[in-house]
Structure formats: structure tokens, C-alpha cells
């Protein structure tokens, strides 16, 4: 990191010896609006596309089993016997869930570039090797290793993004990040179909080429990660000293945690006792279930509706299209109004309608239309939940725990999605779709509980009935 164009930790400590004095030390510095807009626009272009691009292949590498299954893997590896496909899909999420918090806690210790490059190269190598597995047991091992190395990647990205922006700027950025990556993930069936056309090349089945090519792309993105991945604001090396000071000042004026606090075991234990962090994670779990269900099982469900293998793969992509517009509209107005819960409710209701159509409608075109509604509502809800959670925590240590816990519980949503959709329920998967519908009801219940609590706490502070500041930060109010 060049000392000439960025703040180092020591620079910050020299200027700002304590967290409480950041604003007072910088009060004499005035930045014009044009400089601020240029700086934040540069931050947007420097952070969001690179993170979304790399995460999109993390998502593709995670969800390409359904496409590979449809392209012949199920027959070749005898995954049609019993619940083998569900087992292969499910076991990925065990280490993925357990290792997210430890991975997030070591992010600063190893450094963003070192840690993220290591895990991207590692899971890329595993993905590549899946193209040569000879039995479903070896496929299980590869999926477990994939879960180990991917575990801390997504929460690390959420952690990084949330440290760069004010609370009511973060939703649009999270939505843009999520949509770029999910849209790329939505192209996974089309990519899989294109790669499967290499069937016979090198004496390999078409589904093997899916893993080989996508693994090779991931390895290339590991190099991109090393060269371009952004760091935390106080450690960045792509802004000038003045730009870095502006970013840190904006964060401190908004929530007072620009300077990271040390992460200790006692702090982690304290944060884990906050039930709202578990509520955020469970809401994300519920939102993850429809997402994973569509990713893993939509090509199989469409195949069960009577479409051919090729049509099932190609028709799995269009439901991701309309969600791009609806999700960005939700993010824009949610940030503008500084409001989250109402938009989550609307998105979840749309998702529920879509799930019910896919589960219970008699006509296949109507069931297929349900996939569009499911994805539109679900894609709008996920970044809004992430913004809702991010907006209501203060300090780097708590944010580190919150992002890891939220995403790790989301991994349990993946486990549930892969286990409730059972082979014996093919082709309609009514029990799995029913469980997914129930998860949305639980999501709405938890959202009501946290929002009512935040409303009461905000009112207590405004009425002078509560002396302690919320989240130990004077002037802080929860975002509803």
C-alpha cells in the first residue's frame, strides 16, 4: 500500500487519537459537493463491479449442480438413487454455515487481498477438479471442500461494502452488487447448456465441461482479486489522502464507526447475545430458501412439466430478468425514504404469490409465471433484509459478527432447500414448495418483532425515557 495516496492506520491514529474525536479533529476541513460526488462515484465504480463479478462466479460454482444434473450428471454418477442428489447439494452448506464467522473475524488479520485471493483460488481449483470425479462420493467430498473455501467470501464482501457508505446509501449499492451477481447466476443454465455442447471433446461428458470451464474462469478471477479487490476505507490504496479523509468523515458523521474497534473474544460473545442479530440471520435464512430452491430445482421442475433438457436449461434463465428492474426500484425508494420493513413486506408477498402459483396452479404456463414472481419478490427482499440488518448495527466488530451470522444462517436456508425438495416428490415438489411458503410466513413474523422493538426503542430515546444511547452511539436511531 502506497503511503503517498492513502491513510494508513498509523496516519489515522496520529490525526485522530480516539474514535470520539474524529469529527472534531476534521471539523475545520470543508469538502464541496462536487468533490464528494466525484469521490463516491469513483468508490462505486471501484468497489461494486469487481466484487459483484467475483461473487457471481462464487454463486455459479455453488448452484450449477441442477444444470449439470439435467445435462447428464445424474445418470452418470447414479444420483437418481434415493436422495443422493439432495445429499450432494446439502453437504456443501454444512462447512459453509459453520466457517463464516471465523472467516470474517480473520479478514483484517490476514488482509483483505491475501485472504480473499487464497479462498477464490482454492474453490476454483476444487470446482475444476469436479470435472473428473468418477463417483458420487467424490462429488460429495468436492462439494464439502467448496463449502469450506467459499464460506467467508460473501459475508466478507457485505462487511467491506457496508463500511464504505452511509446507512441510507447502502441499500442501492447492495442491490446493485446482488443483482449483478444474481443476474450472472441466472445465466448459469445458459452457460451450462453452452458448455455441455462440448460433450465428447477430450472424451469427457458435457456436464464435466461445465465444471472444468467454470472452475478455470474462477481461477482467473483469483488473479483479478489479487490485483483489484478493494480494502476497508482506512486501509485503501486507491483513493488520495483527501478522498480517504472525506469517506471516513462521512461515515463518522452518519454512525461514528469509521475507525475500526479491535475484535476480541469478549466482544464477539457480547454481540452473539443480541437476539436481533439472530433475527436478521433467520430472516435471511427464510429469504434464501426460495432463491436456492429455484437455483437447484427450477431446471428439474421445468423438465418435469414436459419441456426437454435443452428447453429446461434455457427457460431457467428468463425468470431472473424482470427482477433487475423491480429490485433497483425498491432499493432507490427504500434509501430515499430511509425505510426498510414496508418494502420487505411487499417483496415477500409477491414471492409468496409466485410460490403458490408454482406449487398449486394446474396449467404449466401459470406455474412457470410463478417462477417470475417468486424471483422478483425474492430478489427484492434479500438486499433489503441485508440493508435492514446493516443499518441497525454500529462498530466494525459487531458488523463483522452480524454479516457472518446473517449469511451463515442463510446457508441453513440452502440446507433446508436441498432437503425439503426430495426425489420422491418429483415433478411437482409440493412438500418442498410448501415448506418454502412457510418460511416466508416466519420471515414476516420476525420482521414484525424486530420493527416493533426498534419503534419502541426509538420512541423511548426521543421521549427522554431512555438515558443510554442506542447501540452505544449518541444520536443513533434504528432504521425501520
Short mmCIF file of C-alpha atoms in Angstrom, two decimals:
data_model
loop_
_atom_site.label_atom_id
_atom_site.label_comp_id
_atom_site.label_asym_id
_atom_site.label_seq_id
_atom_site.Cartn_x
_atom_site.Cartn_y
_atom_site.Cartn_z
CA UNK A 1 0.00 0.00 0.00
CA UNK A 2 1.38 3.35 -1.03
CA UNK A 3 1.75 5.83 1.77
CA UNK A 4 1.57 8.74 -0.63
CA UNK A 5 -2.07 8.31 -1.60
CA UNK A 6 -3.85 6.72 1.34
CA UNK A 7 -4.35 6.84 5.08
CA UNK A 8 -2.65 4.06 6.99
CA UNK A 9 -3.81 3.03 10.45
CA UNK A 10 -0.90 5.00 11.93
CA UNK A 11 -1.85 8.11 9.94
CA UNK A 12 -5.35 7.95 11.34
CA UNK A 13 -4.15 7.48 14.88
CA UNK A 14 -1.86 10.49 14.57
CA UNK A 15 -4.71 12.69 13.39
CA UNK A 16 -7.47 11.10 15.39
CA UNK A 17 -6.21 9.61 18.66
CA UNK A 18 -9.66 8.43 19.68
CA UNK A 19 -12.85 7.43 17.97
CA UNK A 20 -14.77 10.17 19.75
CA UNK A 21 -12.54 12.92 18.39
CA UNK A 22 -12.72 12.09 14.69
CA UNK A 23 -15.35 14.67 13.85
CA UNK A 24 -13.85 17.43 15.99
CA UNK A 25 -10.36 16.94 14.53
CA UNK A 26 -11.73 17.20 10.98
CA UNK A 27 -14.29 19.92 11.63
CA UNK A 28 -12.11 22.56 10.01
CA UNK A 29 -11.97 20.65 6.70
CA UNK A 30 -14.71 21.53 4.20
CA UNK A 31 -15.36 19.49 1.07
CA UNK A 32 -17.54 20.84 -1.72
CA UNK A 33 -20.47 18.78 -3.01
CA UNK A 34 -18.88 18.20 -6.43
CA UNK A 35 -15.74 16.72 -4.85
CA UNK A 36 -17.89 14.46 -2.68
CA UNK A 37 -19.97 13.27 -5.64
CA UNK A 38 -16.86 12.55 -7.74
CA UNK A 39 -15.23 10.67 -4.89
CA UNK A 40 -18.24 8.49 -4.09
CA UNK A 41 -18.90 7.82 -7.78
CA UNK A 42 -15.31 6.62 -8.10
CA UNK A 43 -15.74 4.47 -4.98
CA UNK A 44 -18.88 2.94 -6.54
CA UNK A 45 -17.13 2.02 -9.78
CA UNK A 46 -14.05 0.78 -7.98
CA UNK A 47 -15.88 -1.42 -5.48
CA UNK A 48 -19.25 -2.73 -6.71
CA UNK A 49 -18.39 -4.19 -10.18
CA UNK A 50 -15.28 -6.10 -9.08
CA UNK A 51 -16.96 -7.57 -6.00
CA UNK A 52 -20.09 -8.50 -7.97
CA UNK A 53 -18.09 -10.07 -10.79
CA UNK A 54 -16.14 -12.36 -8.48
CA UNK A 55 -19.18 -13.22 -6.35
CA UNK A 56 -21.21 -14.04 -9.45
CA UNK A 57 -18.91 -16.97 -10.14
CA UNK A 58 -18.97 -17.98 -6.50
CA UNK A 59 -22.74 -18.20 -6.96
CA UNK A 60 -22.47 -20.01 -10.29
CA UNK A 61 -20.00 -22.52 -8.81
CA UNK A 62 -22.42 -23.09 -5.93
CA UNK A 63 -25.64 -23.55 -7.91
CA UNK A 64 -24.55 -25.29 -11.11
CA UNK A 65 -25.44 -28.75 -9.78
CA UNK A 66 -29.02 -28.55 -11.07
CA UNK A 67 -27.85 -27.72 -14.59
CA UNK A 68 -25.14 -30.43 -14.50
CA UNK A 69 -27.71 -32.91 -13.18
CA UNK A 70 -30.03 -32.11 -16.09
CA UNK A 71 -27.10 -32.33 -18.53
CA UNK A 72 -26.41 -35.97 -17.61
CA UNK A 73 -24.50 -35.96 -14.33
CA UNK A 74 -27.46 -37.52 -12.50
CA UNK A 75 -27.32 -40.61 -14.70
CA UNK A 76 -23.54 -40.91 -14.94
CA UNK A 77 -22.92 -40.65 -11.17
CA UNK A 78 -26.10 -42.55 -10.21
CA UNK A 79 -27.56 -39.55 -8.36
CA UNK A 80 -31.09 -40.70 -9.18
CA UNK A 81 -30.83 -43.40 -6.49
CA UNK A 82 -32.59 -42.40 -3.27
CA UNK A 83 -31.73 -38.90 -2.04
CA UNK A 84 -28.19 -38.78 -3.39
CA UNK A 85 -28.68 -35.54 -5.30
CA UNK A 86 -30.13 -33.84 -2.21
CA UNK A 87 -27.20 -35.14 -0.11
CA UNK A 88 -24.65 -33.78 -2.60
CA UNK A 89 -26.46 -30.44 -2.68
CA UNK A 90 -26.93 -30.26 1.10
CA UNK A 91 -23.48 -31.16 2.45
CA UNK A 92 -21.92 -28.12 0.82
CA UNK A 93 -23.81 -25.93 3.29
CA UNK A 94 -22.53 -27.60 6.47
CA UNK A 95 -18.99 -26.13 6.41
CA UNK A 96 -20.33 -23.09 4.53
CA UNK A 97 -22.52 -22.32 7.55
CA UNK A 98 -20.05 -23.19 10.33
CA UNK A 99 -16.98 -21.37 8.98
CA UNK A 100 -18.43 -17.97 8.04
CA UNK A 101 -17.94 -16.28 11.40
CA UNK A 102 -14.32 -17.48 11.89
CA UNK A 103 -13.52 -16.46 8.31
CA UNK A 104 -14.92 -12.97 8.81
CA UNK A 105 -13.05 -12.49 12.08
CA UNK A 106 -9.65 -13.18 10.48
CA UNK A 107 -10.28 -10.89 7.50
CA UNK A 108 -8.33 -7.95 8.94
CA UNK A 109 -5.65 -10.20 10.43
CA UNK A 110 -4.63 -11.75 7.10
CA UNK A 111 -5.60 -8.74 5.00
CA UNK A 112 -8.47 -8.48 2.52
CA UNK A 113 -6.39 -9.13 -0.60
CA UNK A 114 -4.43 -12.08 0.85
CA UNK A 115 -7.42 -13.83 2.40
CA UNK A 116 -9.91 -13.39 -0.44
CA UNK A 117 -7.38 -14.31 -3.14
CA UNK A 118 -6.50 -17.51 -1.25
CA UNK A 119 -10.09 -18.67 -0.92
CA UNK A 120 -11.04 -17.77 -4.53
CA UNK A 121 -8.09 -19.76 -5.93
CA UNK A 122 -8.87 -22.65 -3.58
CA UNK A 123 -12.51 -23.08 -4.52
CA UNK A 124 -11.66 -22.52 -8.20
CA UNK A 125 -9.28 -25.48 -8.04
CA UNK A 126 -11.97 -27.61 -6.37
CA UNK A 127 -14.57 -26.59 -8.97
CA UNK A 128 -12.16 -27.51 -11.77
CA UNK A 129 -11.45 -30.91 -10.21
CA UNK A 130 -15.19 -31.74 -10.10
CA UNK A 131 -14.97 -32.26 -13.84
CA UNK A 132 -13.05 -35.51 -13.27
CA UNK A 133 -14.91 -37.15 -10.37
CA UNK A 134 -15.77 -40.80 -11.01
CA UNK A 135 -18.40 -41.42 -8.32
CA UNK A 136 -20.99 -39.52 -6.33
CA UNK A 137 -18.87 -39.97 -3.17
CA UNK A 138 -16.02 -37.97 -4.66
CA UNK A 139 -18.54 -35.36 -5.74
CA UNK A 140 -19.69 -35.08 -2.11
CA UNK A 141 -16.09 -34.51 -0.98
CA UNK A 142 -15.60 -31.77 -3.58
CA UNK A 143 -18.81 -30.06 -2.54
CA UNK A 144 -17.74 -30.10 1.12
CA UNK A 145 -14.37 -28.55 0.20
CA UNK A 146 -16.18 -25.99 -1.94
CA UNK A 147 -18.27 -25.03 1.10
CA UNK A 148 -15.15 -24.70 3.26
CA UNK A 149 -13.42 -22.25 0.91
CA UNK A 150 -16.49 -20.25 -0.10
CA UNK A 151 -17.71 -19.86 3.47
CA UNK A 152 -16.29 -16.46 4.38
CA UNK A 153 -16.40 -14.88 0.92
CA UNK A 154 -19.94 -13.46 0.81
CA UNK A 155 -20.00 -12.11 4.40
CA UNK A 156 -16.59 -10.54 3.79
CA UNK A 157 -17.95 -8.69 0.77
CA UNK A 158 -21.01 -7.48 2.69
CA UNK A 159 -18.73 -6.36 5.53
CA UNK A 160 -16.49 -4.43 3.14
CA UNK A 161 -19.37 -2.73 1.28
CA UNK A 162 -21.15 -1.69 4.48
CA UNK A 163 -18.03 0.08 5.80
CA UNK A 164 -17.77 2.42 2.80
CA UNK A 165 -21.21 4.06 2.80
CA UNK A 166 -23.69 5.89 4.97
CA UNK A 167 -26.52 3.78 6.30
CA UNK A 168 -29.11 5.06 3.84
CA UNK A 169 -26.84 4.78 0.83
CA UNK A 170 -26.03 1.13 1.33
CA UNK A 171 -29.26 -0.45 0.04
CA UNK A 172 -28.80 0.70 -3.57
CA UNK A 173 -25.19 -0.49 -3.51
CA UNK A 174 -26.10 -3.86 -2.02
CA UNK A 175 -28.90 -4.22 -4.58
CA UNK A 176 -26.58 -3.37 -7.47
CA UNK A 177 -23.99 -5.82 -6.13
CA UNK A 178 -26.61 -8.52 -5.58
CA UNK A 179 -28.33 -8.02 -8.94
CA UNK A 180 -25.12 -8.09 -10.96
CA UNK A 181 -24.08 -11.30 -9.28
CA UNK A 182 -27.53 -12.95 -9.31
CA UNK A 183 -28.16 -11.95 -12.94
CA UNK A 184 -24.87 -13.58 -13.83
CA UNK A 185 -26.00 -16.54 -11.73
CA UNK A 186 -29.26 -16.56 -13.67
CA UNK A 187 -27.23 -17.07 -16.82
CA UNK A 188 -25.74 -20.20 -15.26
CA UNK A 189 -28.19 -22.57 -17.00
CA UNK A 190 -27.42 -20.96 -20.39
CA UNK A 191 -23.68 -21.15 -19.75
CA UNK A 192 -24.12 -24.73 -18.61
CA UNK A 193 -26.03 -25.57 -21.78
CA UNK A 194 -23.33 -23.97 -23.95
CA UNK A 195 -20.54 -25.79 -22.12
CA UNK A 196 -22.43 -29.09 -22.24
CA UNK A 197 -22.33 -28.89 -26.05
CA UNK A 198 -18.65 -29.82 -25.73
CA UNK A 199 -19.85 -33.34 -24.97
CA UNK A 200 -17.34 -35.84 -26.33
CA UNK A 201 -14.45 -33.37 -26.56
CA UNK A 202 -11.43 -34.90 -24.85
CA UNK A 203 -13.53 -37.98 -24.17
CA UNK A 204 -15.48 -36.07 -21.47
CA UNK A 205 -19.22 -35.85 -20.91
CA UNK A 206 -20.86 -32.48 -21.44
CA UNK A 207 -21.62 -31.95 -17.75
CA UNK A 208 -17.94 -32.36 -16.91
CA UNK A 209 -17.08 -29.44 -19.16
CA UNK A 210 -19.45 -27.27 -17.11
CA UNK A 211 -17.28 -27.74 -14.01
CA UNK A 212 -13.96 -27.57 -15.86
CA UNK A 213 -14.63 -24.31 -17.71
CA UNK A 214 -16.34 -22.57 -14.79
CA UNK A 215 -13.52 -23.66 -12.49
CA UNK A 216 -10.93 -22.27 -14.90
CA UNK A 217 -12.78 -18.93 -15.03
CA UNK A 218 -12.81 -18.83 -11.21
CA UNK A 219 -9.04 -19.39 -11.11
CA UNK A 220 -8.61 -16.44 -13.47
CA UNK A 221 -10.81 -14.34 -11.17
CA UNK A 222 -8.47 -15.25 -8.31
CA UNK A 223 -5.78 -13.28 -10.14
CA UNK A 224 -8.24 -10.42 -10.67
CA UNK A 225 -8.97 -10.49 -6.94
CA UNK A 226 -5.27 -10.15 -6.09
CA UNK A 227 -4.89 -7.17 -8.42
CA UNK A 228 -8.09 -5.20 -7.84
CA UNK A 229 -10.04 -6.25 -4.73
CA UNK A 230 -10.80 -3.18 -2.55
CA UNK A 231 -9.85 -2.94 1.11
CA UNK A 232 -11.51 -1.23 4.08
CA UNK A 233 -11.72 2.59 3.87
CA UNK A 234 -8.97 3.18 6.44
CA UNK A 235 -6.63 0.75 4.61
CA UNK A 236 -7.46 1.51 0.97
CA UNK A 237 -4.75 2.27 -1.61
CA UNK A 238 -6.81 3.66 -4.50
CA UNK A 239 -8.00 6.99 -3.05
CA UNK A 240 -5.97 10.10 -2.32
CA UNK A 241 -5.43 11.19 1.27
CA UNK A 242 -8.11 13.88 0.89
CA UNK A 243 -10.61 11.42 -0.60
CA UNK A 244 -9.95 8.91 2.17
CA UNK A 245 -10.46 11.61 4.79
CA UNK A 246 -13.80 12.52 3.16
CA UNK A 247 -15.02 8.92 3.19
CA UNK A 248 -14.03 8.45 6.84
CA UNK A 249 -15.66 11.72 7.84
CA UNK A 250 -18.94 10.84 6.09
CA UNK A 251 -19.09 7.52 7.92
CA UNK A 252 -18.36 9.09 11.29
CA UNK A 253 -20.98 11.77 10.80
CA UNK A 254 -23.51 9.07 9.96
CA UNK A 255 -22.84 6.37 12.56
CA UNK A 256 -19.49 7.08 14.25
CA UNK A 257 -17.59 3.88 13.38
CA UNK A 258 -15.17 4.86 10.61
CA UNK A 259 -12.21 3.80 12.76
CA UNK A 260 -12.33 0.03 13.44
CA UNK A 261 -12.54 -1.17 17.01
CA UNK A 262 -10.44 -4.20 18.00
CA UNK A 263 -12.22 -7.56 17.68
CA UNK A 264 -11.93 -9.55 20.90
CA UNK A 265 -13.45 -12.79 22.11
CA UNK A 266 -15.44 -10.92 24.76
CA UNK A 267 -16.90 -8.59 22.15
CA UNK A 268 -17.86 -11.49 19.91
CA UNK A 269 -19.64 -13.19 22.83
CA UNK A 270 -21.45 -9.95 23.68
CA UNK A 271 -22.61 -9.42 20.11
CA UNK A 272 -23.81 -13.01 19.80
CA UNK A 273 -26.10 -12.42 22.81
CA UNK A 274 -28.02 -9.76 20.87
CA UNK A 275 -31.15 -11.60 19.70
CA UNK A 276 -31.76 -9.16 16.86
CA UNK A 277 -28.62 -10.43 15.08
CA UNK A 278 -30.12 -13.92 15.15
CA UNK A 279 -33.41 -12.49 13.88
CA UNK A 280 -31.65 -10.86 10.91
CA UNK A 281 -29.95 -14.15 10.14
CA UNK A 282 -33.18 -16.14 10.37
CA UNK A 283 -34.93 -13.64 8.07
CA UNK A 284 -32.10 -14.09 5.59
CA UNK A 285 -32.43 -17.88 6.01
CA UNK A 286 -36.10 -17.62 5.05
CA UNK A 287 -35.30 -15.38 2.08
CA UNK A 288 -32.54 -17.74 0.94
CA UNK A 289 -34.87 -20.75 0.68
CA UNK A 290 -36.77 -19.61 -2.46
CA UNK A 291 -33.52 -18.43 -4.04
CA UNK A 292 -31.74 -21.76 -3.56
CA UNK A 293 -34.87 -23.75 -4.45
CA UNK A 294 -35.07 -22.02 -7.83
CA UNK A 295 -31.33 -22.27 -8.42
CA UNK A 296 -31.13 -26.00 -7.73
CA UNK A 297 -34.53 -27.30 -8.77
CA UNK A 298 -36.13 -24.99 -11.37
CA UNK A 299 -34.48 -26.79 -14.33
CA UNK A 300 -35.65 -30.10 -12.86
CA UNK A 301 -39.19 -28.77 -12.20
CA UNK A 302 -39.41 -27.42 -15.75
CA UNK A 303 -38.20 -30.76 -17.07
CA UNK A 304 -41.00 -32.38 -15.08
CA UNK A 305 -43.52 -30.03 -16.74
CA UNK A 306 -42.70 -31.70 -20.04
CA UNK A 307 -40.02 -29.45 -21.50
CA UNK A 308 -36.92 -31.06 -22.98
CA UNK A 309 -33.50 -30.97 -21.33
CA UNK A 310 -32.40 -28.11 -23.57
CA UNK A 311 -35.61 -26.10 -23.05
CA UNK A 312 -35.49 -26.67 -19.27
CA UNK A 313 -31.99 -25.21 -19.08
CA UNK A 314 -32.76 -22.24 -21.32
CA UNK A 315 -36.13 -21.45 -19.70
CA UNK A 316 -34.49 -21.34 -16.25
CA UNK A 317 -32.83 -18.00 -17.08
CA UNK A 318 -35.73 -15.64 -18.06
CA UNK A 319 -37.31 -15.51 -14.54
CA UNK A 320 -34.22 -13.59 -13.39
CA UNK A 321 -34.79 -10.77 -15.92
CA UNK A 322 -37.70 -8.67 -14.56
CA UNK A 323 -36.28 -8.76 -11.03
CA UNK A 324 -33.45 -6.43 -12.11
CA UNK A 325 -35.85 -3.52 -12.61
CA UNK A 326 -38.08 -4.22 -9.61
CA UNK A 327 -35.18 -4.70 -7.19
CA UNK A 328 -33.49 -1.43 -8.15
CA UNK A 329 -36.79 0.44 -7.87
CA UNK A 330 -37.27 -0.97 -4.37
CA UNK A 331 -33.68 -0.05 -3.42
CA UNK A 332 -34.00 3.52 -4.74
CA UNK A 333 -37.17 4.34 -2.84
CA UNK A 334 -36.09 2.42 0.26
CA UNK A 335 -32.89 4.50 0.53
CA UNK A 336 -34.70 7.73 -0.38
CA UNK A 337 -37.34 7.22 2.31
CA UNK A 338 -34.87 5.69 4.78
CA UNK A 339 -37.32 2.85 5.31
CA UNK A 340 -36.89 -0.93 5.00
CA UNK A 341 -39.62 -3.07 6.60
CA UNK A 342 -42.53 -1.98 4.40
CA UNK A 343 -40.60 -2.82 1.26
CA UNK A 344 -39.61 -6.20 2.67
CA UNK A 345 -43.29 -6.97 3.30
CA UNK A 346 -44.29 -6.11 -0.28
CA UNK A 347 -41.45 -8.20 -1.75
CA UNK A 348 -42.25 -11.21 0.45
CA UNK A 349 -45.94 -11.08 -0.51
CA UNK A 350 -45.00 -11.09 -4.23
CA UNK A 351 -42.69 -14.04 -3.59
CA UNK A 352 -45.48 -15.87 -1.75
CA UNK A 353 -47.89 -15.42 -4.67
CA UNK A 354 -45.29 -16.81 -7.05
CA UNK A 355 -44.57 -19.84 -4.86
CA UNK A 356 -48.28 -20.62 -4.57
CA UNK A 357 -48.73 -20.44 -8.35
CA UNK A 358 -45.78 -22.78 -9.00
CA UNK A 359 -46.98 -25.20 -6.32
CA UNK A 360 -50.73 -25.32 -6.88
CA UNK A 361 -51.63 -23.99 -10.33
CA UNK A 362 -52.81 -26.63 -12.82
CA UNK A 363 -51.54 -25.08 -16.07
CA UNK A 364 -47.81 -25.30 -16.67
CA UNK A 365 -47.53 -21.77 -18.17
CA UNK A 366 -49.08 -20.38 -14.98
CA UNK A 367 -46.68 -22.43 -12.85
CA UNK A 368 -43.80 -21.06 -14.92
CA UNK A 369 -45.10 -17.49 -14.45
CA UNK A 370 -44.99 -18.18 -10.72
CA UNK A 371 -41.21 -18.56 -11.02
CA UNK A 372 -41.02 -14.98 -12.36
CA UNK A 373 -43.00 -13.63 -9.38
CA UNK A 374 -41.02 -15.73 -6.91
CA UNK A 375 -37.74 -14.40 -8.19
CA UNK A 376 -38.93 -10.79 -8.47
CA UNK A 377 -40.13 -10.74 -4.86
CA UNK A 378 -37.23 -12.73 -3.51
CA UNK A 379 -34.57 -10.69 -5.32
CA UNK A 380 -36.12 -7.52 -3.91
CA UNK A 381 -36.34 -8.88 -0.37
CA UNK A 382 -32.78 -10.22 0.01
CA UNK A 383 -30.78 -6.96 -0.37
CA UNK A 384 -33.45 -5.08 1.60
CA UNK A 385 -33.02 -7.51 4.51
CA UNK A 386 -29.24 -7.13 4.27
CA UNK A 387 -29.61 -3.33 4.33
CA UNK A 388 -32.05 -3.52 7.25
CA UNK A 389 -29.53 -5.56 9.24
CA UNK A 390 -26.54 -3.44 8.24
CA UNK A 391 -28.30 -0.17 9.11
CA UNK A 392 -29.02 -1.25 12.67
CA UNK A 393 -25.56 -2.18 13.96
CA UNK A 394 -22.63 0.06 14.93
CA UNK A 395 -18.88 -0.75 15.20
CA UNK A 396 -16.67 -2.92 12.99
CA UNK A 397 -16.61 -5.77 15.50
CA UNK A 398 -20.41 -6.04 15.65
CA UNK A 399 -20.72 -5.58 11.88
CA UNK A 400 -18.24 -8.41 11.36
CA UNK A 401 -20.28 -10.72 13.59
CA UNK A 402 -23.59 -9.58 12.11
CA UNK A 403 -22.65 -10.12 8.46
CA UNK A 404 -21.12 -13.53 9.16
CA UNK A 405 -24.04 -14.69 11.32
CA UNK A 406 -26.60 -13.43 8.80
CA UNK A 407 -25.02 -15.21 5.85
CA UNK A 408 -24.22 -18.38 7.81
CA UNK A 409 -27.87 -18.74 8.79
CA UNK A 410 -28.68 -18.09 5.15
CA UNK A 411 -26.59 -21.18 4.44
CA UNK A 412 -29.02 -23.16 6.60
CA UNK A 413 -31.69 -21.92 4.17
CA UNK A 414 -29.68 -23.68 1.49
CA UNK A 415 -29.58 -26.86 3.58
CA UNK A 416 -33.33 -26.75 4.08
CA UNK A 417 -33.99 -26.02 0.40
CA UNK A 418 -31.94 -29.03 -0.68
CA UNK A 419 -33.52 -31.41 1.85
CA UNK A 420 -37.23 -30.49 1.59
CA UNK A 421 -37.14 -30.94 -2.20
CA UNK A 422 -36.99 -34.73 -2.23
CA UNK A 423 -36.50 -37.01 -5.24
CA UNK A 424 -39.76 -38.87 -4.50
CA UNK A 425 -41.72 -35.61 -4.83
CA UNK A 426 -40.69 -35.15 -8.49
CA UNK A 427 -42.02 -33.47 -10.62
CA UNK A 428 -44.26 -31.09 -8.58
CA UNK A 429 -42.25 -30.94 -5.32
CA UNK A 430 -45.32 -29.85 -3.34
CA UNK A 431 -43.78 -30.53 0.16
CA UNK A 432 -40.68 -28.50 -0.72
CA UNK A 433 -42.68 -25.61 -2.11
CA UNK A 434 -44.98 -25.77 0.93
CA UNK A 435 -42.02 -25.54 3.31
CA UNK A 436 -40.68 -22.59 1.33
CA UNK A 437 -44.07 -20.86 1.62
CA UNK A 438 -43.97 -21.43 5.39
CA UNK A 439 -40.52 -19.85 5.58
CA UNK A 440 -41.94 -16.61 4.18
CA UNK A 441 -44.55 -16.50 6.94
CA UNK A 442 -41.78 -16.89 9.54
CA UNK A 443 -39.83 -14.09 7.85
CA UNK A 444 -42.80 -11.71 8.20
CA UNK A 445 -43.23 -12.66 11.87
CA UNK A 446 -39.59 -11.90 12.73
CA UNK A 447 -39.69 -8.67 10.76
CA UNK A 448 -42.70 -7.54 12.80
CA UNK A 449 -40.94 -8.42 16.08
CA UNK A 450 -37.73 -6.51 15.30
CA UNK A 451 -39.52 -3.50 13.80
CA UNK A 452 -41.86 -3.12 16.78
CA UNK A 453 -38.88 -3.32 19.13
CA UNK A 454 -36.98 -0.67 17.18
CA UNK A 455 -40.03 1.60 17.10
CA UNK A 456 -40.35 1.34 20.88
CA UNK A 457 -36.62 1.99 21.48
CA UNK A 458 -36.55 4.98 19.12
CA UNK A 459 -39.60 6.45 20.84
CA UNK A 460 -38.05 5.90 24.28
CA UNK A 461 -34.97 7.91 23.28
CA UNK A 462 -36.98 10.71 21.65
CA UNK A 463 -39.26 10.98 24.68
CA UNK A 464 -36.28 11.10 27.06
CA UNK A 465 -37.29 7.88 28.81
CA UNK A 466 -34.04 6.11 27.91
CA UNK A 467 -30.71 7.57 29.07
CA UNK A 468 -28.32 5.16 27.32
CA UNK A 469 -27.79 5.87 23.60
CA UNK A 470 -28.89 3.18 21.16
CA UNK A 471 -26.04 0.89 20.08
CA UNK A 472 -23.80 2.95 22.44
CA UNK A 473 -23.73 5.70 19.80
CA UNK A 474 -25.17 9.12 20.77
CA UNK A 475 -27.69 10.40 18.23
CA UNK A 476 -28.22 6.96 16.67
CA UNK A 477 -31.73 5.77 15.80
CA UNK A 478 -32.74 2.42 14.35
CA UNK A 479 -33.88 2.29 10.73
CA UNK A 480 -37.36 0.79 10.48
#
